Short mmCIF file of C-alpha atoms and ligand atoms in Angstrom, two decimals:
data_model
loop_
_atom_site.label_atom_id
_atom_site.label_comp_id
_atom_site.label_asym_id
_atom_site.label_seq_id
_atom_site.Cartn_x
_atom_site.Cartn_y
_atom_site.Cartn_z
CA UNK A 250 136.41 74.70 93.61
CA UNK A 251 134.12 71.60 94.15
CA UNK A 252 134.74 70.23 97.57
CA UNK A 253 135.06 66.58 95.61
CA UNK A 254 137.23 68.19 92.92
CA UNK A 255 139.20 65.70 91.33
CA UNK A 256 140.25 65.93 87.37
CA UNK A 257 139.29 63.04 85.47
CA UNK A 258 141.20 61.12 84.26
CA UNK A 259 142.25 60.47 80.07
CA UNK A 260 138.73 62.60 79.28
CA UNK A 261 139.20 63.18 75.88
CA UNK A 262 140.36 59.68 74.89
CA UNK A 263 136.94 58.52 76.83
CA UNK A 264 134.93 60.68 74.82
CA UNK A 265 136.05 59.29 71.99
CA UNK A 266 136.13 55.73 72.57
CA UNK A 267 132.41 56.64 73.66
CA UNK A 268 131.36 58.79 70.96
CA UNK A 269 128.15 59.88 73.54
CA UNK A 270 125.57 61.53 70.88
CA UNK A 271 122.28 62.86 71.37
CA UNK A 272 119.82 60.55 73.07
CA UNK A 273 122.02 58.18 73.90
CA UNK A 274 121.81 56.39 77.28
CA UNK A 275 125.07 55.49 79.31
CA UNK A 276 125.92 54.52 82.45
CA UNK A 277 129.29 55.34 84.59
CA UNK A 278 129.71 53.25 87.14
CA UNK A 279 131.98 55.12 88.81
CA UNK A 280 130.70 58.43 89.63
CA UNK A 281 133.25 60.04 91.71
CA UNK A 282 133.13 63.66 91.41
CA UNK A 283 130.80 63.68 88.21
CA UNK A 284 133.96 64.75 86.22
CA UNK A 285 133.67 62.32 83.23
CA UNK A 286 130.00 62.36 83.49
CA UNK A 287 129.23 65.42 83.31
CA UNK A 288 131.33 65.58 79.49
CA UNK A 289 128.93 62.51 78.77
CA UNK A 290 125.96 64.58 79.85
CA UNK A 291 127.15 67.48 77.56
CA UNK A 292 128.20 65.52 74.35
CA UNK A 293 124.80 63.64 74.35
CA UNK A 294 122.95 67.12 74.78
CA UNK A 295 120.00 68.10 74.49
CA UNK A 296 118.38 64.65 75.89
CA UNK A 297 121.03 61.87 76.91
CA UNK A 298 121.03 60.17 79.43
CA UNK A 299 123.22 59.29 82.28
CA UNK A 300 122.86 56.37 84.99
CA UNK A 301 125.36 56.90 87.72
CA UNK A 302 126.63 54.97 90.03
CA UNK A 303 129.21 54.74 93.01
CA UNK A 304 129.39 53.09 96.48
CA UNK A 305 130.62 55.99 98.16
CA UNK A 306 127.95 58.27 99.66
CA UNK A 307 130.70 61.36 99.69
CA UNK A 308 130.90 60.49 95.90
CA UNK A 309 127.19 60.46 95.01
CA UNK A 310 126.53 63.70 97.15
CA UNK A 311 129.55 65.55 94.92
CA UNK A 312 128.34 63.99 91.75
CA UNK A 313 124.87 65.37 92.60
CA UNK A 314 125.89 68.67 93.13
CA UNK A 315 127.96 68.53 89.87
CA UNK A 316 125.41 67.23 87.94
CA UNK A 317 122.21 69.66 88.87
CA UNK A 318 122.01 71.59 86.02
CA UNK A 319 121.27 68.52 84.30
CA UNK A 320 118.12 68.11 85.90
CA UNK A 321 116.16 64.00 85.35
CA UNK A 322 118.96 63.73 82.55
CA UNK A 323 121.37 62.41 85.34
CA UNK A 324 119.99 59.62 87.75
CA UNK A 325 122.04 58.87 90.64
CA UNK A 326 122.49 55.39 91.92
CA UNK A 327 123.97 54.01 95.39
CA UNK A 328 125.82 50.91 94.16
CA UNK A 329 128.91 48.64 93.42
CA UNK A 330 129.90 48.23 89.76
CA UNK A 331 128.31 45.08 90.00
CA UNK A 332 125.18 45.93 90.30
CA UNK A 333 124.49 47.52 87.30
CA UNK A 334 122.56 45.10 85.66
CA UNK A 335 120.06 45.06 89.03
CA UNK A 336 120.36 49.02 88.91
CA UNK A 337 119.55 49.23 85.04
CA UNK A 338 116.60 46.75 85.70
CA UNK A 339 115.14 48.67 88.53
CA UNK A 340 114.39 51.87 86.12
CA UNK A 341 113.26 49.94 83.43
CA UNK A 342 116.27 50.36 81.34
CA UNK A 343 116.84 47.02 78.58
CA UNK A 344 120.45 48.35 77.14
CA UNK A 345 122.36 51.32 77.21
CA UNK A 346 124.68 52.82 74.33
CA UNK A 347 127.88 53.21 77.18
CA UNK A 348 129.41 52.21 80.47
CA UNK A 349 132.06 53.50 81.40
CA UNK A 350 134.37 52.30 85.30
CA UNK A 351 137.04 54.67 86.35
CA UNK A 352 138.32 52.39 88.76
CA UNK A 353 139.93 52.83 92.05
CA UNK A 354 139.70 55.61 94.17
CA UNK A 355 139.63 59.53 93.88
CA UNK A 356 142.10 62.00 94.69
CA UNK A 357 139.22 62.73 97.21
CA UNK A 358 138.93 59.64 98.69
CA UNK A 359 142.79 60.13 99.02
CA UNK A 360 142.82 63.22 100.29
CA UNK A 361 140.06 62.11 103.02
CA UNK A 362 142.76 61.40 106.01
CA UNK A 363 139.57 59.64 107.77
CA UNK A 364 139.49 57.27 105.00
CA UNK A 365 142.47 55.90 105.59
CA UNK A 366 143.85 55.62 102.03
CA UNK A 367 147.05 57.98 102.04
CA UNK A 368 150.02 56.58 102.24
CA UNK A 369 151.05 60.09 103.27
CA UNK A 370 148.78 60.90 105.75
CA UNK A 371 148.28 59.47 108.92
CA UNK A 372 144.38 57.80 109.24
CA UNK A 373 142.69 55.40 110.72
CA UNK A 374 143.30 51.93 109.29
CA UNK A 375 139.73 51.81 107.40
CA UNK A 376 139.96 51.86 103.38
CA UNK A 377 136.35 51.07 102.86
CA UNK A 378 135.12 53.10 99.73
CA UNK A 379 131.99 52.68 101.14
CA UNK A 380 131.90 53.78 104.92
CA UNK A 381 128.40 52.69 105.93
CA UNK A 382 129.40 48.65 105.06
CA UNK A 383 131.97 46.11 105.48
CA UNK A 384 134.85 45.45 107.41
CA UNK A 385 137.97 47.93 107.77
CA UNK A 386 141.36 47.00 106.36
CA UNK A 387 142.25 47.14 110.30
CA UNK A 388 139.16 44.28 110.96
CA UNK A 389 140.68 42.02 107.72
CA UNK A 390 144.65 42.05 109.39
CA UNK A 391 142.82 41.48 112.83
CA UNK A 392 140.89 38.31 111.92
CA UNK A 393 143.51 36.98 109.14
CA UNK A 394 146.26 34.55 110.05
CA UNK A 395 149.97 35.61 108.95
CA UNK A 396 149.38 33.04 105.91
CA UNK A 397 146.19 34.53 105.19
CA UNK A 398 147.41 37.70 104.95
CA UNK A 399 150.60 37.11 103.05
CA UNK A 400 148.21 35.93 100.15
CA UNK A 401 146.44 39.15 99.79
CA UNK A 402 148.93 41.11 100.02
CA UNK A 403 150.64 38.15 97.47
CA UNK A 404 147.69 38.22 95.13
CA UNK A 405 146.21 41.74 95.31
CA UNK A 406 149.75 43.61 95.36
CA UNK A 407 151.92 41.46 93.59
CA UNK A 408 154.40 41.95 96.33
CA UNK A 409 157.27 39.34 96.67
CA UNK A 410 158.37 40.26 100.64
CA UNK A 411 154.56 38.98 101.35
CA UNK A 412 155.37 36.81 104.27
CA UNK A 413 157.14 39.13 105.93
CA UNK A 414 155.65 41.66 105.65
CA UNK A 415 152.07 39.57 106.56
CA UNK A 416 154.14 38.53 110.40
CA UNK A 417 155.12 42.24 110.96
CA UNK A 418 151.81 43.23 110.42
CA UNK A 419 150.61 40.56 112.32
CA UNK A 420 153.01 40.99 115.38
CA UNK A 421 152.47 45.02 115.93
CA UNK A 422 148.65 44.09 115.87
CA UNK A 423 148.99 41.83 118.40
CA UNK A 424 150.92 44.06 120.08
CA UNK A 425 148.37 46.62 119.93
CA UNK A 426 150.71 48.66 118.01
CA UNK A 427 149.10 48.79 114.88
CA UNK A 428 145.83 51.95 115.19
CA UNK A 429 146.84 54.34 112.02
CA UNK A 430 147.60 54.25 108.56
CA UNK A 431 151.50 55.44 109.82
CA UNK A 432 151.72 52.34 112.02
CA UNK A 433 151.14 50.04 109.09
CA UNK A 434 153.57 52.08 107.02
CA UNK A 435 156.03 51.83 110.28
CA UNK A 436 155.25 47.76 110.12
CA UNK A 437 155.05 47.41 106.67
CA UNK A 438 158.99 48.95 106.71
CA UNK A 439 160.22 46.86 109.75
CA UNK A 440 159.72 44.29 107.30
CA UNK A 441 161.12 45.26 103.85
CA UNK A 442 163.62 47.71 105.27
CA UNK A 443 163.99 51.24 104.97
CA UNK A 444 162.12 53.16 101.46
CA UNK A 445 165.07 53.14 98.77
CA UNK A 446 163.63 54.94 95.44
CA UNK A 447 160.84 56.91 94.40
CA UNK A 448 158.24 54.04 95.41
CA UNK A 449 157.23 54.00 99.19
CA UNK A 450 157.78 49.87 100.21
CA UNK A 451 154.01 49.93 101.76
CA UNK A 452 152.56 51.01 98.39
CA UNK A 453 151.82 47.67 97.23
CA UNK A 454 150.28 46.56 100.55
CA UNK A 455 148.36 49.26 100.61
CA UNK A 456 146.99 48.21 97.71
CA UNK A 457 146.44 44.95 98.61
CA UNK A 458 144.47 45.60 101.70
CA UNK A 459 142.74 48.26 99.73
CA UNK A 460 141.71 45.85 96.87
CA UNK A 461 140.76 43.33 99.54
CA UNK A 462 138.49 45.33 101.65
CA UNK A 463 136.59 45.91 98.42
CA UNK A 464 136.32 43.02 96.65
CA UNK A 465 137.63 45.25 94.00
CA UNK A 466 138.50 42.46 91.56
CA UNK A 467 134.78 40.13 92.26
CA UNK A 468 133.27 43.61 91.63
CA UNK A 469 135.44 44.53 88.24
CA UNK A 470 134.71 40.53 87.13
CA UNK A 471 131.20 40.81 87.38
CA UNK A 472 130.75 44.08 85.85
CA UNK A 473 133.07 42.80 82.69
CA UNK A 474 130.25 39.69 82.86
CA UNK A 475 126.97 42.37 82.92
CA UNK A 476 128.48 45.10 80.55
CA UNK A 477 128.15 42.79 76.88
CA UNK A 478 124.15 41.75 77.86
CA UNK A 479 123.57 45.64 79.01
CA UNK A 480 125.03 46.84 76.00
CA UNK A 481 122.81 47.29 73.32
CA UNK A 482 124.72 46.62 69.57
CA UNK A 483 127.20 48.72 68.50
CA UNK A 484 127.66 50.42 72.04
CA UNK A 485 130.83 50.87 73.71
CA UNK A 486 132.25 49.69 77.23
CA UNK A 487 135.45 51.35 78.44
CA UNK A 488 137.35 50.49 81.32
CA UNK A 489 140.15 53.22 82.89
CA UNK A 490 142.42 50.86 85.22
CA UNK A 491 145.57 51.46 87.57
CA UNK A 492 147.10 48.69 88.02
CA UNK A 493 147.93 45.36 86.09
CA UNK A 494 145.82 43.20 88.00
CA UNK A 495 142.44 45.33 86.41
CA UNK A 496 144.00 45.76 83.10
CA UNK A 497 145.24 42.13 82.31
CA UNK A 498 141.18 41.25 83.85
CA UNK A 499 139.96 43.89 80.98
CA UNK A 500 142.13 43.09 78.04
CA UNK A 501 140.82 39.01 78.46
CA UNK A 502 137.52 39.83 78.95
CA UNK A 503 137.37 42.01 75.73
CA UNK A 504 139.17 39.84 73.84
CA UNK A 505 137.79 36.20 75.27
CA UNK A 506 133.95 37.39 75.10
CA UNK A 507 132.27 36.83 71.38
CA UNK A 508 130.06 39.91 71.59
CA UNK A 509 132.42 42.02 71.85
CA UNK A 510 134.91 43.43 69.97
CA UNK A 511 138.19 45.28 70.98
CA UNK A 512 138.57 48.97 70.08
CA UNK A 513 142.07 49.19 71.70
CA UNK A 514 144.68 46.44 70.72
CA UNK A 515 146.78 48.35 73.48
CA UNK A 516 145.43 50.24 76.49
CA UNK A 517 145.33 54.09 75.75
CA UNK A 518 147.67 56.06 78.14
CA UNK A 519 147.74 59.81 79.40
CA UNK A 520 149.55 61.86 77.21
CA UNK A 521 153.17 63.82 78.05
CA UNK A 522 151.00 66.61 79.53
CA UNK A 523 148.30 64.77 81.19
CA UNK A 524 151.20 62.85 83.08
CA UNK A 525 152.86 66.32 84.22
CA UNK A 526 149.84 67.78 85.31
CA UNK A 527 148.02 64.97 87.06
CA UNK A 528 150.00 62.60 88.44
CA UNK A 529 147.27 60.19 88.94
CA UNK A 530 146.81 59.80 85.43
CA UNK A 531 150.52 57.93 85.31
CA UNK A 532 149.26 54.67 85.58
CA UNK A 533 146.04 54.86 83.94
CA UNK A 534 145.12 52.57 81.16
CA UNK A 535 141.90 52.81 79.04
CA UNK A 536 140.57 49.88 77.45
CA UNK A 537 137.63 49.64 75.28
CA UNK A 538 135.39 47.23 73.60
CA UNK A 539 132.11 47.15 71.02
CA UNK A 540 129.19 45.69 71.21
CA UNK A 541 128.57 43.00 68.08
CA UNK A 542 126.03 41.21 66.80
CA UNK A 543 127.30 37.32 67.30
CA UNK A 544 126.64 35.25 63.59
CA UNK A 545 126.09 38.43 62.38
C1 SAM B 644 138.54 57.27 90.15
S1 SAM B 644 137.06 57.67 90.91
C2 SAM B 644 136.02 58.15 89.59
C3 SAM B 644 136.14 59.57 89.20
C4 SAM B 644 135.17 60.02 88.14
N1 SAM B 644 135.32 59.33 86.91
C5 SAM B 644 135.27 61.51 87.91
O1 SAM B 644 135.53 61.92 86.80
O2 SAM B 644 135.06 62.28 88.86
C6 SAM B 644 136.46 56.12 91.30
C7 SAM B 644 135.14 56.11 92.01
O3 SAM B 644 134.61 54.82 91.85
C8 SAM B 644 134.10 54.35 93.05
N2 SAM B 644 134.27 52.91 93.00
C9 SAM B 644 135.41 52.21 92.87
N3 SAM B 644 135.16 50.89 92.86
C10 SAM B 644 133.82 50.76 92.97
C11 SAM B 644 132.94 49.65 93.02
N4 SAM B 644 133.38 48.40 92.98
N5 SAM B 644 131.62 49.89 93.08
C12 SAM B 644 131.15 51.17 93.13
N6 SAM B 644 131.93 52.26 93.12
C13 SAM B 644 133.25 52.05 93.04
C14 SAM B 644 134.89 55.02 94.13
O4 SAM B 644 134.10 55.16 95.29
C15 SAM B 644 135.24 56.37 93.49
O5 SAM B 644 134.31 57.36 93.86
#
C-alpha cells in the first residue's frame, strides 16, 4: 500500500463525464494521491497528457511516485487551483480537453495527526494544506476578534451557535488553553454543549477554520473563472465537492457562464456501495460542465 493511499473518490462517474481519449491533454488540479489521475493517464493511453497540480508537497511527492510509470506523460505542478491558468501558460499549454478539482482534503491529509485536520485525533492546531505557507488555524483564532471569528465560522461552516462558540474559542486562547486540535474540540463543546447524534458539534468549525486558512472558496472562485478560457471547445470541467458552500459555487458558475454548458442538471452522487465502502465519498457531489462555442 501507497503511503498516500487514499481511494478516489466517484472514479467511474469522472471518467465518464471526462471521456479522457487518446492524446488528449487534462489537467487535475487536485493531485492528491494520483488516484483519479492516474485512470486519466490510462484512458488517454498511449500519449495523453496530464498537468497536475496540488499545494501540498506530501501530495505531489505521492502523486509522483504513483505516476512514474508514466514517464513526461504526467507533469507535476506545485500550485493552488488557482493558478492553473499561470501553470498552463508556463509550459506553453493554450487549452486543455479536461480539468478536473477533487476538492478538500485527503484521507491522508486526515490521517496526518501533525496536520491538524482530525477531528479524532489530537494535533496541533495547524490545517494548512500547504505546510511551507500561511498562517495556522491556531495564528487566524489568535489574531481574530470574537466577532471576527464568529463570521467564519458563520460563513464558512454554516453554523448557527457562531458567537458562542467564536468567545469560547476566544477565552481558552487567551487563557493559553487552547495548543491541540482536542482543546478546540474541548472549547468548541463548552460552547454548544455536549455531542448529541452521529455529528461531532466541532465538525462545522472545523470546517470553517479549515476553509479559512485556505482561502478554499477565493481559490475554487477563481479556478471556476480560469477553467471556460483554458478549456478548449467541447472539453469538459468537473468539479467533485463536499460541502454546499462548493457545490451551490459550482452549479452557478456552470449554469451563469455562456461558454459553458451543464452536463449534470443535478450533482452525481456515490452509489449504495461507494457510500458503504468509503465513507468519504458520502458527501461528495460531482458537477460537470462543456465547453461551447458562444453564437455558435
Ligand atoms: C481530495 S484530495 C484529491 C485526491 C485525488 N483526486 C486522488 O484521487 O488521489 C484533494 C487534494 O487537493 C489539494 N487541494 C485542495 N484545495 C487546493 C487548492 N486550493 N489548491 C491546490 N491544491 C488543493 C489538497 O492538498 C489535496 O491533496
Amino acid at each position: 500500500m501507497n503511503a498516500f493511499e487514499h481511494t478516489p473518490v466517484l472514479l467511474d462517474e469522472v471518467l465518464e463525464q471526462l471521456d479522457p481519449t487518446t492524446g488528449g491533454v487534462y489537467a487535475d488540479v487536485t493531485l492528491g494521491g494520483g488516484g483519479h489521475a492516474k485512470a486519466i493517464l490510462e484512458r488517454s493511453a498511449p500519449d495523453g497528457r496530464l498537468i497536475g497540480t496540488d499545494r501540498d508537497p506530501s501530495a505531489l511527492e505521492a502523486a509522483s511516485a504513483a505516476l512514474s510509470d508514466f514517464g513526461d506523460r504526467a507533469t507535476l505542478r506545485k500550485a493552488r487551483i488557482g493558478d492553473l491558468a499561470d501553470v498552463l501558460a508556463s509550459l506553453e499549454i493554450e487549452n486543455v480537453d479536461g480539468v478536473l478539482a477533487d476538492l478538500g482534503v485527503s484521507s491522508v491529509q486526515l490521517d496526518r495527526v501533525e496536520r491538524g485536520f482530525s477531528l479524532a485525533k489530537d494535533g496541533p492546531i495547524d490545517m494548512r494544506m500547504d505546510p511551507t505557507e500561511g498562517e495556522t488555524a491556531l495564528e487566524l483564532i489568535g489574531r481574530s476578534d470574537a466577532e471576527e471569528l464568529a463570521n467564519v465560522i458563520y460563513r464558512y461552516g454554516e453554523e448557527h451557535r457562531s458567537r458562542k462558540i467564536a468567545r469560547s474559542l476566544r477565552r481558552a486562547f487567551e487563557e493559553g488553553e487552547l495548543e491541540t486540535t482536542g482543546d478546540l474540540r474541548h472549547a468548541v463543546r463548552r460552547a454548544t454543549g455536549p455531542r448529541r447524534g452521529r455529528i461531532d458539534p466541532a465538525t462545522k468549525t472545523f470546517q470553517a477554520l479549515r476553509i479559512a486558512v485556505n482561502e478554499e472558496l477565493e481559490e475554487l472562485e477563481a479556478l471556476l473563472e480560469q477553467a471556460p478560457e483554458l478549456l478548449r471547445v467541447g472539453g469538459v470541467v468537473a468539479v467533485i465537492s463536499f460541502h454546499s458552500l462548493e457545490d451551490r459555487m459550482v452549479k452557478h458558475a456552470f449554469r451563469d457562464n455562456e461558454q459553458l454548458s451543464p452536463l449534470t442538471k443535478r450533482p452525481i452522487i456515490a452509489s449504495d456501495r461507494e457510500r458503504e465502502n468509503n465513507p468519504r465519498s458520502r458527501s461528495a457531489k460531482l458537477r460537470a460542465a462543456r465547453r461551447v462555442e458562444v453564437g455558435a
